[in-house]
Coordinates of C-alpha atoms in Angstrom, one line a residue:
M249 CA -0.3 -0.7 0.1
A250 CA 1.7 3.6 -0.5
K251 CA 2.9 5.6 1.9
R252 CA -0.7 6.9 3.6
N253 CA -0.5 11.2 4.5
T254 CA -1.7 11.3 8.1
S255 CA -4.1 14.8 10.0
N256 CA -0.2 15.6 11.4
E257 CA 1.5 15.5 8.1
D258 CA 1.5 18.7 6.1
E259 CA 0.4 18.2 2.2
Q260 CA 3.2 18.9 -0.2
L261 CA 2.4 20.1 -3.3
K262 CA 3.4 18.2 -6.6
T263 CA 3.2 20.8 -8.1
H264 CA 2.5 25.0 -7.9
F265 CA 0.6 26.9 -9.2
N266 CA 1.0 29.7 -12.1
W267 CA -0.6 32.6 -12.2
H268 CA -1.0 31.7 -16.4
D269 CA -3.7 29.0 -14.3
Y270 CA -6.0 32.0 -13.7
A271 CA -7.3 31.5 -17.8
R272 CA -8.1 28.9 -17.0
L273 CA -11.0 30.1 -14.0
G274 CA -11.8 33.1 -16.6
Q275 CA -13.2 29.3 -18.7
Y276 CA -16.0 28.6 -15.3
L277 CA -17.1 32.9 -16.9
K278 CA -17.6 32.0 -19.8
P279 CA -21.2 30.8 -19.8
Y280 CA -22.1 33.8 -18.3
T281 CA -20.5 36.5 -20.4
W282 CA -24.0 37.5 -21.1
R283 CA -25.7 38.1 -17.7
M284 CA -21.6 39.5 -16.4
L285 CA -22.0 42.1 -19.6
L286 CA -25.0 43.3 -18.2
V287 CA -23.2 43.1 -14.9
L288 CA -20.1 45.7 -16.0
G289 CA -22.8 47.5 -18.1
S290 CA -24.7 48.6 -14.7
I291 CA -21.1 49.4 -12.9
L292 CA -20.5 51.1 -16.0
I293 CA -23.2 53.0 -15.7
G294 CA -23.7 53.8 -11.7
N295 CA -19.9 54.5 -11.8
V296 CA -20.3 57.6 -13.7
A297 CA -23.2 58.7 -12.1
I298 CA -21.5 58.7 -8.5
I299 CA -18.5 60.5 -10.2
L300 CA -20.5 62.7 -11.8
G301 CA -20.9 63.9 -8.4
P302 CA -17.9 66.5 -6.9
Y303 CA -18.4 67.5 -10.3
L304 CA -21.3 69.0 -10.6
M305 CA -20.1 70.5 -6.9
K306 CA -17.8 72.2 -8.7
V307 CA -20.0 73.4 -11.3
A308 CA -22.2 74.9 -8.9
I309 CA -19.4 76.0 -6.2
D310 CA -18.1 78.1 -9.6
Q311 CA -20.6 79.4 -11.1
A312 CA -24.2 79.3 -10.0
I313 CA -23.7 80.2 -6.6
P314 CA -21.5 83.0 -7.0
Q315 CA -23.6 84.3 -9.9
R316 CA -26.6 83.3 -8.0
N317 CA -27.9 81.4 -10.8
F318 CA -31.2 79.8 -8.9
Q319 CA -31.8 77.6 -12.2
L320 CA -28.4 76.2 -12.9
L321 CA -28.4 75.8 -9.3
W322 CA -32.0 74.0 -8.6
G323 CA -31.0 71.4 -11.9
L324 CA -28.0 70.5 -10.4
S325 CA -28.9 69.5 -7.3
G326 CA -31.4 67.8 -9.6
T327 CA -29.4 66.3 -11.1
F328 CA -27.1 64.9 -8.5
L329 CA -30.4 64.1 -7.0
V330 CA -30.6 61.4 -10.3
S331 CA -27.6 60.7 -9.8
L332 CA -27.9 59.5 -6.6
L333 CA -30.7 57.0 -7.4
V334 CA -29.3 55.0 -10.6
A335 CA -26.5 54.6 -9.0
F336 CA -28.9 53.0 -6.3
G337 CA -30.8 51.0 -9.2
C338 CA -27.2 49.5 -10.9
F339 CA -25.9 49.0 -7.7
R340 CA -28.7 47.0 -6.5
Y341 CA -28.8 45.1 -9.9
R342 CA -25.1 44.2 -9.5
I343 CA -25.4 42.9 -5.8
W344 CA -28.0 40.4 -7.4
A345 CA -26.6 39.4 -10.4
I346 CA -22.8 38.2 -8.9
T347 CA -24.9 36.5 -5.8
E348 CA -26.3 34.6 -8.6
I349 CA -23.5 34.3 -10.7
G350 CA -21.2 33.6 -7.5
Q351 CA -23.2 30.5 -6.8
N352 CA -23.6 28.3 -10.0
L353 CA -19.9 29.6 -10.5
L354 CA -19.8 28.0 -6.9
I355 CA -21.9 24.5 -8.3
D356 CA -19.5 24.6 -11.6
M357 CA -16.2 24.2 -9.9
R358 CA -17.6 22.0 -7.2
T359 CA -19.4 19.0 -9.8
D360 CA -15.9 19.0 -11.8
L361 CA -14.3 18.4 -9.2
F362 CA -16.5 15.4 -7.5
K363 CA -16.8 14.2 -11.0
N364 CA -13.1 13.7 -11.2
L365 CA -13.2 11.9 -8.3
Q366 CA -15.2 10.1 -8.9
K367 CA -13.0 8.6 -11.6
L368 CA -10.2 8.2 -9.3
P369 CA -8.9 4.9 -8.2
F370 CA -8.6 3.5 -4.7
A371 CA -5.1 4.0 -4.1
Y372 CA -5.6 8.3 -4.0
F373 CA -8.0 7.6 -1.6
D374 CA -5.6 4.9 0.4
S375 CA -2.9 7.9 0.7
R376 CA -4.7 9.9 2.7
P377 CA -7.0 11.0 5.4
H378 CA -11.0 11.6 3.7
G379 CA -11.3 15.1 5.5
K380 CA -8.1 16.5 3.1
I381 CA -9.8 15.8 0.6
L382 CA -13.8 16.9 1.8
I383 CA -12.1 20.1 2.8
R384 CA -10.9 21.4 -0.6
V385 CA -15.0 20.2 -1.8
V386 CA -16.6 22.2 0.1
N387 CA -14.0 24.6 2.5
Y388 CA -11.7 25.5 -0.8
I389 CA -14.1 26.1 -3.4
N390 CA -16.8 28.3 -1.0
T391 CA -13.7 30.3 -0.6
L392 CA -13.1 30.9 -4.3
S393 CA -17.0 31.5 -5.3
D394 CA -16.5 35.3 -4.1
L395 CA -13.6 35.8 -5.3
L396 CA -14.2 34.3 -8.6
A397 CA -17.8 36.6 -8.9
N398 CA -17.8 39.8 -6.7
G399 CA -14.4 39.8 -6.8
L400 CA -13.8 40.2 -10.6
V401 CA -16.8 42.4 -10.9
N402 CA -15.8 44.1 -7.9
L403 CA -12.6 44.4 -9.8
I404 CA -13.8 45.9 -12.9
S405 CA -15.7 48.1 -11.3
D406 CA -12.6 49.6 -9.7
V407 CA -10.8 49.6 -12.7
I408 CA -13.4 51.6 -14.4
S409 CA -14.1 53.4 -11.9
L410 CA -10.3 54.6 -11.4
V411 CA -9.7 54.9 -15.4
I412 CA -12.9 58.0 -15.5
T413 CA -11.8 59.7 -12.2
L414 CA -8.6 60.0 -13.9
I415 CA -10.1 61.3 -16.5
F416 CA -12.6 63.9 -14.8
M417 CA -8.8 64.7 -13.3
F418 CA -7.4 65.1 -15.4
A419 CA -10.0 67.3 -17.5
I420 CA -9.8 69.1 -14.3
N421 CA -6.5 70.1 -14.2
W422 CA -3.3 67.9 -15.3
K423 CA -0.8 69.1 -13.2
L424 CA -2.5 67.9 -9.9
T425 CA -3.4 64.8 -11.4
L426 CA 0.7 63.9 -12.3
D427 CA 0.9 64.8 -8.5
S428 CA -1.5 63.1 -7.3
L429 CA 0.4 60.0 -8.9
V430 CA 3.7 60.3 -7.4
L431 CA 3.5 58.0 -4.4
I432 CA 1.9 55.0 -6.7
P433 CA 5.3 53.0 -7.2
F434 CA 6.1 53.1 -3.9
L435 CA 3.0 52.0 -3.1
L436 CA 4.0 48.9 -6.5
L437 CA 6.8 47.9 -4.4
W438 CA 5.1 47.5 -0.9
A439 CA 2.6 45.4 -2.9
Y440 CA 5.1 43.5 -4.6
Y441 CA 6.8 43.0 -1.0
V442 CA 3.6 42.1 0.9
Q443 CA 3.0 39.1 -2.0
K444 CA 5.9 37.0 -1.3
R445 CA 5.1 36.5 1.8
Q446 CA 1.8 36.1 2.1
R447 CA 1.7 33.3 -0.3
T448 CA 4.2 31.5 1.8
A449 CA 2.5 31.5 5.1
F450 CA -1.1 31.3 3.2
R451 CA 0.0 28.0 1.7
A452 CA 1.2 27.5 5.5
L453 CA -1.8 27.7 6.7
S454 CA -3.9 25.7 4.4
N455 CA -1.6 22.9 5.3
K456 CA -2.6 23.2 9.0
Q457 CA -6.5 24.0 7.8
S458 CA -5.9 20.6 5.9
N459 CA -5.0 18.5 8.9
L460 CA -7.4 19.8 11.0
N461 CA -9.9 19.3 8.8
A462 CA -8.7 15.2 7.9
Y463 CA -8.9 15.3 12.2
I464 CA -12.1 16.2 13.0
H465 CA -13.4 13.9 10.4
E466 CA -11.3 10.4 11.8
S467 CA -12.9 11.8 15.0
I468 CA -15.5 11.4 14.5
A469 CA -16.0 8.5 12.7
G470 CA -14.0 6.8 15.5
I471 CA -15.6 8.4 18.7
K472 CA -17.1 4.7 19.7
V473 CA -13.4 4.2 19.9
T474 CA -12.4 6.5 21.5
Q475 CA -15.2 6.7 24.4
G476 CA -14.9 2.4 24.1
F477 CA -11.4 2.8 25.7
A478 CA -11.9 6.2 27.4
Q479 CA -9.9 8.2 25.6
E480 CA -11.5 11.2 25.1
E481 CA -8.9 13.4 27.0
H482 CA -6.2 12.2 24.4
A483 CA -8.6 13.2 21.4
V484 CA -8.9 16.4 23.2
N485 CA -5.3 16.8 23.3
T486 CA -4.2 16.2 20.2
F487 CA -7.4 17.9 18.8
D488 CA -5.4 21.4 21.0
S489 CA -2.5 20.3 19.4
V490 CA -3.9 21.1 15.9
V491 CA -5.8 23.3 15.8
N492 CA -3.4 25.3 17.9
D493 CA -1.0 24.9 15.0
N494 CA -3.4 25.2 12.7
R495 CA -4.6 29.0 15.2
D496 CA -0.5 29.9 15.4
A497 CA -0.3 29.3 11.2
Y498 CA -3.3 31.8 10.9
M499 CA -2.6 34.7 12.8
R500 CA 1.6 34.5 11.1
A501 CA -0.9 34.5 7.5
V502 CA -3.5 37.9 8.7
K503 CA -0.5 39.4 10.2
I504 CA 1.1 39.3 6.5
Q505 CA -2.1 40.3 5.2
Y506 CA -3.0 43.4 7.1
A507 CA 0.2 45.0 6.3
L508 CA -1.1 45.5 2.4
S509 CA -3.6 48.4 3.7
P510 CA -2.0 50.0 6.1
G511 CA 0.5 51.0 3.8
V512 CA -2.4 51.6 0.9
Q513 CA -3.5 54.1 3.5
N514 CA -0.7 55.7 4.2
I515 CA 0.1 56.9 0.8
S516 CA -3.4 58.1 0.1
T517 CA -3.2 60.3 3.3
M518 CA 0.2 61.1 1.7
T519 CA -1.2 62.3 -1.6
T520 CA -4.1 63.8 -0.1
A521 CA -2.0 66.1 2.0
L522 CA 0.0 66.8 -0.9
I523 CA -3.1 68.4 -3.1
Y524 CA -3.3 70.3 -0.3
F525 CA 0.0 71.5 0.3
I526 CA 0.3 72.3 -3.7
G527 CA -3.6 72.7 -4.2
I528 CA -3.4 75.9 -1.1
Q529 CA 0.1 77.2 -2.9
Q530 CA -1.7 77.9 -6.2
L531 CA -5.5 78.4 -4.8
G532 CA -7.0 81.9 -6.5
V533 CA -3.9 81.6 -8.9
V534 CA -4.0 78.9 -11.0
V535 CA -6.4 76.5 -8.6
S536 CA -10.2 77.9 -8.4
T537 CA -12.1 77.2 -4.7
G538 CA -14.4 74.9 -6.8
T539 CA -11.4 73.5 -8.9
L540 CA -9.8 72.5 -5.1
I541 CA -12.3 70.8 -3.3
A542 CA -13.3 68.7 -6.8
F543 CA -10.5 67.5 -7.0
L544 CA -9.9 66.4 -3.3
G545 CA -13.0 64.2 -3.7
Y546 CA -11.7 62.8 -6.9
I547 CA -8.4 62.1 -5.2
N548 CA -10.8 60.4 -2.7
N549 CA -12.2 58.7 -5.7
F550 CA -9.1 57.8 -7.0
W551 CA -7.7 56.0 -4.0
N552 CA -10.8 53.9 -2.8
P553 CA -11.0 51.9 -5.7
V554 CA -7.0 51.4 -5.2
I555 CA -7.9 50.4 -2.0
N556 CA -10.1 47.5 -3.0
I557 CA -7.8 46.7 -5.8
G558 CA -5.5 46.2 -3.0
N559 CA -7.9 44.0 -1.3
F560 CA -8.9 42.5 -4.3
Y561 CA -5.2 41.8 -5.2
N562 CA -4.5 40.5 -1.1
S563 CA -7.6 38.1 -1.8
L564 CA -6.1 36.5 -5.0
V565 CA -3.0 36.3 -3.2
T566 CA -4.8 34.1 -0.1
A567 CA -6.7 32.0 -3.0
T568 CA -4.0 31.5 -5.0
T569 CA -3.4 28.5 -2.1
Y570 CA -6.5 27.4 -2.1
L571 CA -6.4 27.1 -6.1
E572 CA -2.9 25.0 -5.9
R573 CA -5.2 22.1 -3.6
I574 CA -8.2 22.5 -6.3
F575 CA -6.3 22.6 -9.8
E576 CA -4.5 20.0 -8.2
T577 CA -6.4 17.4 -7.0
M578 CA -8.8 18.4 -10.8
D579 CA -5.1 18.0 -12.8
E580 CA -5.2 14.5 -10.8
Q581 CA -5.2 11.7 -13.1
P582 CA -7.1 8.0 -12.3
T583 CA -4.5 5.7 -12.6
V584 CA -7.5 3.1 -14.3
T585 CA -9.1 4.3 -17.1
D586 CA -10.7 3.2 -21.3
A587 CA -7.8 2.0 -22.5
P588 CA -8.3 4.8 -25.7
D589 CA -9.9 1.9 -28.2
A590 CA -11.5 0.2 -25.4
F591 CA -14.5 -1.7 -26.3
A592 CA -17.9 -2.4 -24.6
L593 CA -17.6 -6.6 -22.9
P594 CA -20.1 -8.6 -24.6
P595 CA -22.7 -10.2 -22.1
I596 CA -21.4 -12.3 -20.6
K597 CA -20.7 -16.5 -19.6
G598 CA -18.1 -15.7 -16.3
D599 CA -14.9 -18.1 -17.8
V600 CA -12.1 -16.2 -15.5
R601 CA -8.6 -16.6 -15.4
F602 CA -5.5 -15.4 -14.0
N603 CA -2.2 -15.6 -16.4
Q604 CA 1.0 -14.9 -14.5
V605 CA -0.4 -11.7 -12.8
S606 CA 1.6 -10.2 -10.6
F607 CA 0.9 -6.8 -8.5
R608 CA 2.4 -4.2 -5.6
Y609 CA 0.3 -1.2 -4.2
D610 CA 3.2 0.8 -4.4
E611 CA 6.0 1.0 -7.2
D612 CA 8.4 0.7 -4.4
G613 CA 7.3 -2.0 -2.5
P614 CA 7.0 -6.1 -2.8
L615 CA 5.4 -7.4 -4.8
N616 CA 1.7 -8.1 -3.0
L617 CA 0.6 -10.7 -6.0
D618 CA 3.4 -12.6 -7.4
N619 CA 2.9 -14.4 -10.9
V620 CA -0.5 -16.4 -9.9
S621 CA -2.9 -18.0 -12.3
F622 CA -5.5 -19.5 -11.8
H623 CA -8.9 -20.4 -14.2
A624 CA -12.7 -20.5 -12.4
K625 CA -14.9 -22.2 -15.4
V626 CA -18.4 -20.5 -15.9
G627 CA -20.6 -21.4 -12.6
Q628 CA -17.3 -22.2 -10.0
T629 CA -17.5 -21.4 -7.0
I630 CA -13.8 -20.2 -6.0
A631 CA -13.0 -19.8 -2.4
L632 CA -9.8 -17.7 -1.4
V633 CA -8.2 -18.3 2.3
G634 CA -5.5 -18.0 3.9
P635 CA -3.7 -15.4 6.9
T636 CA -4.9 -11.5 7.2
G637 CA -2.6 -9.9 4.2
A638 CA -1.8 -12.6 2.5
G639 CA -2.8 -11.2 -1.1
K640 CA -6.7 -12.7 -0.8
S641 CA -8.2 -9.1 -1.6
T642 CA -6.0 -8.4 -3.9
I643 CA -7.2 -10.4 -6.2
I644 CA -10.8 -9.3 -6.1
N645 CA -9.6 -6.2 -6.7
L646 CA -7.3 -6.5 -9.9
L647 CA -10.8 -9.1 -11.0
S648 CA -13.3 -5.9 -10.6
R649 CA -10.1 -3.6 -12.1
F650 CA -10.6 -1.4 -9.2
Y651 CA -6.3 -1.5 -10.3
N652 CA -4.3 -2.1 -12.0
V653 CA -2.3 -5.4 -13.0
N654 CA 1.6 -4.3 -13.1
S655 CA 1.9 -7.8 -15.4
G656 CA 0.6 -10.1 -16.7
Q657 CA -3.2 -10.9 -17.8
I658 CA -7.0 -11.7 -16.6
T659 CA -9.8 -12.6 -18.9
I660 CA -13.4 -13.7 -19.2
D661 CA -14.6 -15.8 -21.6
N662 CA -11.1 -15.0 -22.9
V663 CA -11.0 -11.3 -23.1
D664 CA -8.7 -9.4 -22.0
L665 CA -10.0 -7.0 -18.9
S666 CA -8.1 -4.4 -20.0
Q667 CA -9.3 -4.1 -23.5
V668 CA -13.4 -3.3 -22.1
T669 CA -15.0 -0.5 -20.9
L670 CA -14.7 -0.5 -17.3
E671 CA -18.9 0.3 -16.9
S672 CA -19.5 -3.0 -18.9
L673 CA -17.2 -4.8 -17.1
R674 CA -18.7 -4.2 -13.1
T675 CA -22.0 -3.9 -14.7
Q676 CA -21.4 -7.2 -15.0
M677 CA -20.1 -8.1 -11.7
G678 CA -21.3 -7.7 -8.2
V679 CA -19.3 -7.0 -5.3
M680 CA -19.2 -7.3 -2.1
Q681 CA -17.0 -5.3 -0.1
Q682 CA -15.1 -6.4 3.5
D683 CA -15.8 -3.2 5.0
T684 CA -19.9 -2.8 4.1
F685 CA -21.3 0.9 3.4
I686 CA -25.0 1.6 3.4
F687 CA -26.0 5.2 2.9
S688 CA -28.3 7.2 4.9
G689 CA -31.8 7.2 3.8
T690 CA -34.2 4.5 3.2
I691 CA -34.0 0.4 3.7
M692 CA -35.3 0.3 0.1
D693 CA -32.8 2.2 -1.4
N694 CA -30.4 0.8 -0.2
I695 CA -31.0 -1.5 -1.4
R696 CA -31.8 -0.3 -4.3
Y697 CA -28.7 1.2 -5.5
G698 CA -27.4 -2.6 -7.0
R699 CA -29.9 -1.4 -9.2
L700 CA -31.4 1.8 -9.5
D701 CA -34.4 0.8 -12.0
A702 CA -36.0 -2.2 -9.6
T703 CA -39.1 -2.6 -8.9
D704 CA -39.9 -2.6 -5.1
A705 CA -41.2 -6.6 -5.6
E706 CA -37.9 -6.7 -7.0
V707 CA -36.0 -5.3 -4.1
V708 CA -38.1 -7.6 -1.4
A709 CA -37.8 -11.1 -3.7
A710 CA -33.6 -10.1 -3.4
A711 CA -33.7 -9.1 0.1
K712 CA -35.9 -12.0 0.9
L713 CA -33.0 -14.5 -0.7
A714 CA -30.6 -12.4 0.7
R715 CA -32.5 -13.5 4.5
A716 CA -32.8 -10.0 4.8
D717 CA -36.2 -9.7 5.4
T718 CA -37.8 -11.1 8.4
F719 CA -35.7 -8.2 10.3
I720 CA -36.5 -5.5 8.0
R721 CA -40.0 -6.1 8.7
T722 CA -39.7 -5.8 12.5
L723 CA -38.7 -2.4 12.0
K724 CA -41.7 -0.1 12.9
A725 CA -41.3 1.2 8.7
G726 CA -40.7 -1.3 7.0
Y727 CA -38.1 -1.4 4.0
Q728 CA -39.0 2.5 4.5
T729 CA -36.9 2.9 7.6
E730 CA -34.5 5.8 7.5
V731 CA -31.0 4.4 8.5
Q732 CA -28.0 7.1 9.6
E733 CA -24.7 7.3 7.5
R734 CA -22.9 4.0 7.3
G735 CA -26.1 2.6 8.8
D736 CA -25.3 2.7 12.8
S737 CA -29.0 2.8 13.7
I738 CA -28.5 -0.9 12.5
S739 CA -26.3 -4.0 13.9
A740 CA -23.5 -5.2 11.8
G741 CA -24.8 -8.0 10.7
Q742 CA -28.3 -6.7 9.7
R743 CA -26.0 -4.3 7.4
Q744 CA -23.8 -7.1 5.6
L745 CA -27.5 -8.5 5.0
L746 CA -28.4 -5.6 3.4
A747 CA -25.2 -5.7 1.3
F748 CA -25.6 -8.6 0.4
A749 CA -29.4 -7.9 -1.2
R750 CA -27.9 -4.7 -2.9
V751 CA -25.5 -7.8 -4.8
L752 CA -28.1 -10.2 -5.1
L753 CA -30.8 -7.8 -7.0
A754 CA -28.1 -6.4 -9.7
D755 CA -28.3 -10.2 -11.1
P756 CA -24.9 -10.6 -11.7
R757 CA -22.3 -12.8 -14.0
I758 CA -19.8 -12.9 -11.8
L759 CA -21.0 -12.9 -7.7
I760 CA -17.6 -11.5 -5.6
L761 CA -17.9 -11.1 -2.1
D762 CA -15.5 -10.7 0.6
E763 CA -15.8 -11.9 4.3
A764 CA -19.7 -11.5 3.3
T765 CA -20.8 -13.5 6.2
A766 CA -18.2 -12.3 8.5
A767 CA -20.7 -9.9 10.6
I768 CA -23.5 -12.7 10.6
D769 CA -24.4 -14.9 13.5
T770 CA -24.6 -18.5 12.9
K771 CA -27.7 -18.8 12.7
T772 CA -28.5 -16.5 10.3
E773 CA -25.4 -17.4 8.5
A774 CA -27.1 -21.1 8.1
Q775 CA -30.8 -19.5 6.3
L776 CA -28.2 -17.2 4.8
Q777 CA -26.0 -20.4 2.9
A778 CA -29.0 -21.7 2.0
G779 CA -30.2 -19.0 -0.1
L780 CA -26.2 -18.6 -1.4
N781 CA -26.6 -21.8 -2.5
E782 CA -29.8 -21.8 -5.0
L783 CA -27.9 -17.9 -5.9
L784 CA -24.8 -19.5 -6.7
K785 CA -25.6 -22.0 -9.5
G786 CA -24.8 -20.8 -13.3
R787 CA -22.8 -17.6 -11.3
T788 CA -19.1 -17.7 -11.0
S789 CA -18.7 -16.7 -7.5
F790 CA -15.4 -15.9 -5.3
I791 CA -16.0 -15.9 -1.8
V792 CA -12.9 -14.9 0.7
A793 CA -13.2 -16.2 4.2
H794 CA -12.2 -16.5 7.0
R795 CA -14.5 -18.4 8.8
L796 CA -13.4 -21.6 6.5
S797 CA -16.7 -23.5 7.7
T798 CA -18.7 -21.1 4.9
I799 CA -16.5 -22.2 1.9
Q800 CA -16.6 -26.3 2.3
Q801 CA -19.2 -27.3 -1.0
A802 CA -16.8 -25.0 -3.4
D803 CA -15.5 -25.9 -6.6
Q804 CA -11.8 -25.1 -5.8
I805 CA -10.0 -23.5 -2.5
L806 CA -7.1 -21.9 -3.6
V807 CA -4.9 -21.0 -0.6
I808 CA -2.6 -17.2 -0.4
N809 CA 0.0 -16.7 1.4
N810 CA 2.8 -14.0 0.8
G811 CA 1.5 -13.3 -2.5
H812 CA 1.8 -17.1 -4.2
I813 CA -1.2 -19.9 -4.5
V814 CA 0.8 -22.6 -2.2
E815 CA -2.5 -24.4 -2.3
A816 CA -5.4 -25.3 -4.5
G817 CA -8.5 -27.7 -5.0
R818 CA -11.7 -29.2 -3.3
H819 CA -12.0 -28.9 0.6
A820 CA -11.6 -33.1 1.0
D821 CA -8.9 -33.2 -1.4
L822 CA -6.9 -30.4 1.0
I823 CA -7.5 -31.6 4.2
A824 CA -6.0 -35.0 3.3
K825 CA -3.2 -33.5 2.2
R826 CA -2.6 -32.2 5.7
G827 CA -1.0 -28.4 4.6
E828 CA -1.4 -25.0 4.8
Y829 CA -5.6 -26.2 4.4
Y830 CA -5.5 -28.1 6.6
E831 CA -3.5 -26.2 9.7
L832 CA -5.7 -23.8 9.2
Y833 CA -8.5 -25.5 9.1
D834 CA -7.9 -27.4 12.4
S835 CA -6.8 -24.6 14.4
Q836 CA -10.4 -22.8 13.6
Y837 CA -12.6 -26.2 14.5
R838 CA -10.5 -26.6 18.3
M839 CA -11.1 -22.9 18.4
L840 CA -14.6 -24.1 17.8
Q841 CA -13.9 -27.0 20.1
A842 CA -12.4 -24.5 22.6
E843 CA -15.5 -21.9 23.1

């Protein structure tokens, strides 16, 4: 198995974010081009309406008031009122439209990320805590949605406002305008200095957030073990350590992040003071009172968008650390995929061959299967037995193509599995994993997951065959009983019966049962075995079992050890050989006798 990242271990990025990748984000805005153009139009109109205010004030101070032109003054007042109403309407439309676009972008990105997760192999999920995957789908994209929609449009709005303001400023007094821009180079240098440190700090923070989410997810999943061993205090102490690491990383990051805004504010204040100093010196000679008042208003209009752009830049640098993680997951390539010339597997009979198959989970690790070969004829039941970690589950995982073989070949009806589509293969197989998973929802829906178009009658029939119908009908709501996530509201044995019914409903030609009866009591197992005997007729079946009493009728028993088939044959023949199978069976028999 590949080395697994843990909840207290920082993840290392495979590739770092490229600024050119922001063009990739633009692809998510393409479907909303016309909506964005409408928003930009409203921004343009609203900004012109707002920026018109200081100019109207200049005209009022320099012309209407000194000349006592009340008609002009009333006209200016009316125009100012209309401009405020227009600006308010445009602002209201922008907020509503951007919120909707932002939510759509969130759905689009999250859907793409989730779709890719559905294609990734077991090895990807085996190598990292699930909480670290979850935080990318939920938290990181939530952070980005506002940036991609509201932040981006606000940036455009601020740029438009900045350009329009500069036009008005140059029209009023070009010399004062140039004076007001003299400190801009210092602002750019300060932004560059902060950006480099901010990105490093937020990358470290994203690691700590990921670790925290992973530990919380792991702790909730394992709460019964924690309480069962009275280790609540240890769990809290570990949580304190993880959450304190997160806090420290956050404080370091925001300390750098908030360094940009005071720099912008200080430069803005110094610019305003400079214009006061220059303007007052030239008042009445080059600069009129109305011009100075209007210009000071425009200075404020100029620096507000600059400050907003600085804040957006801050958010952009912060979001980059999250984009790195999101794109890394989106770009994760499935290792188990359809070949370029893959074809749909025809309806199968169930003849299975392993031809010198070798496989390792970790490319640098030892072989988990070494040159394994066997033949399962149509309708045969093949039992896989052996010690834990011998390679039994690996065989059925390869048969289902959850992993690719490193060498050798697996065929069904003489068709190489590497040449067929995954969907056409897996829809003709029924797999019951060792770790039984029950989804939140009704019992009826959980069984129907095996075949979504099945009728209620077919679901009930499968439950009866799996011997699950009896306990289901004792529940208050029967088949409509709601079960909790992972099926914690029912017993482990009942969960296995439901999972078994789900597999039976799929009516597969090849049936795979990995420890299918591990959590079922002896009485229920006997009932289930009767249904199994009927079901296995005419189907090729693979049964992984530690309880050897359940596989005595198998057509072929393969004894697996250290990745090799060390013995093969029927139960009676293997007992007579007095080899490894005999030792396994004898040790189990003696344990049962001792109980």
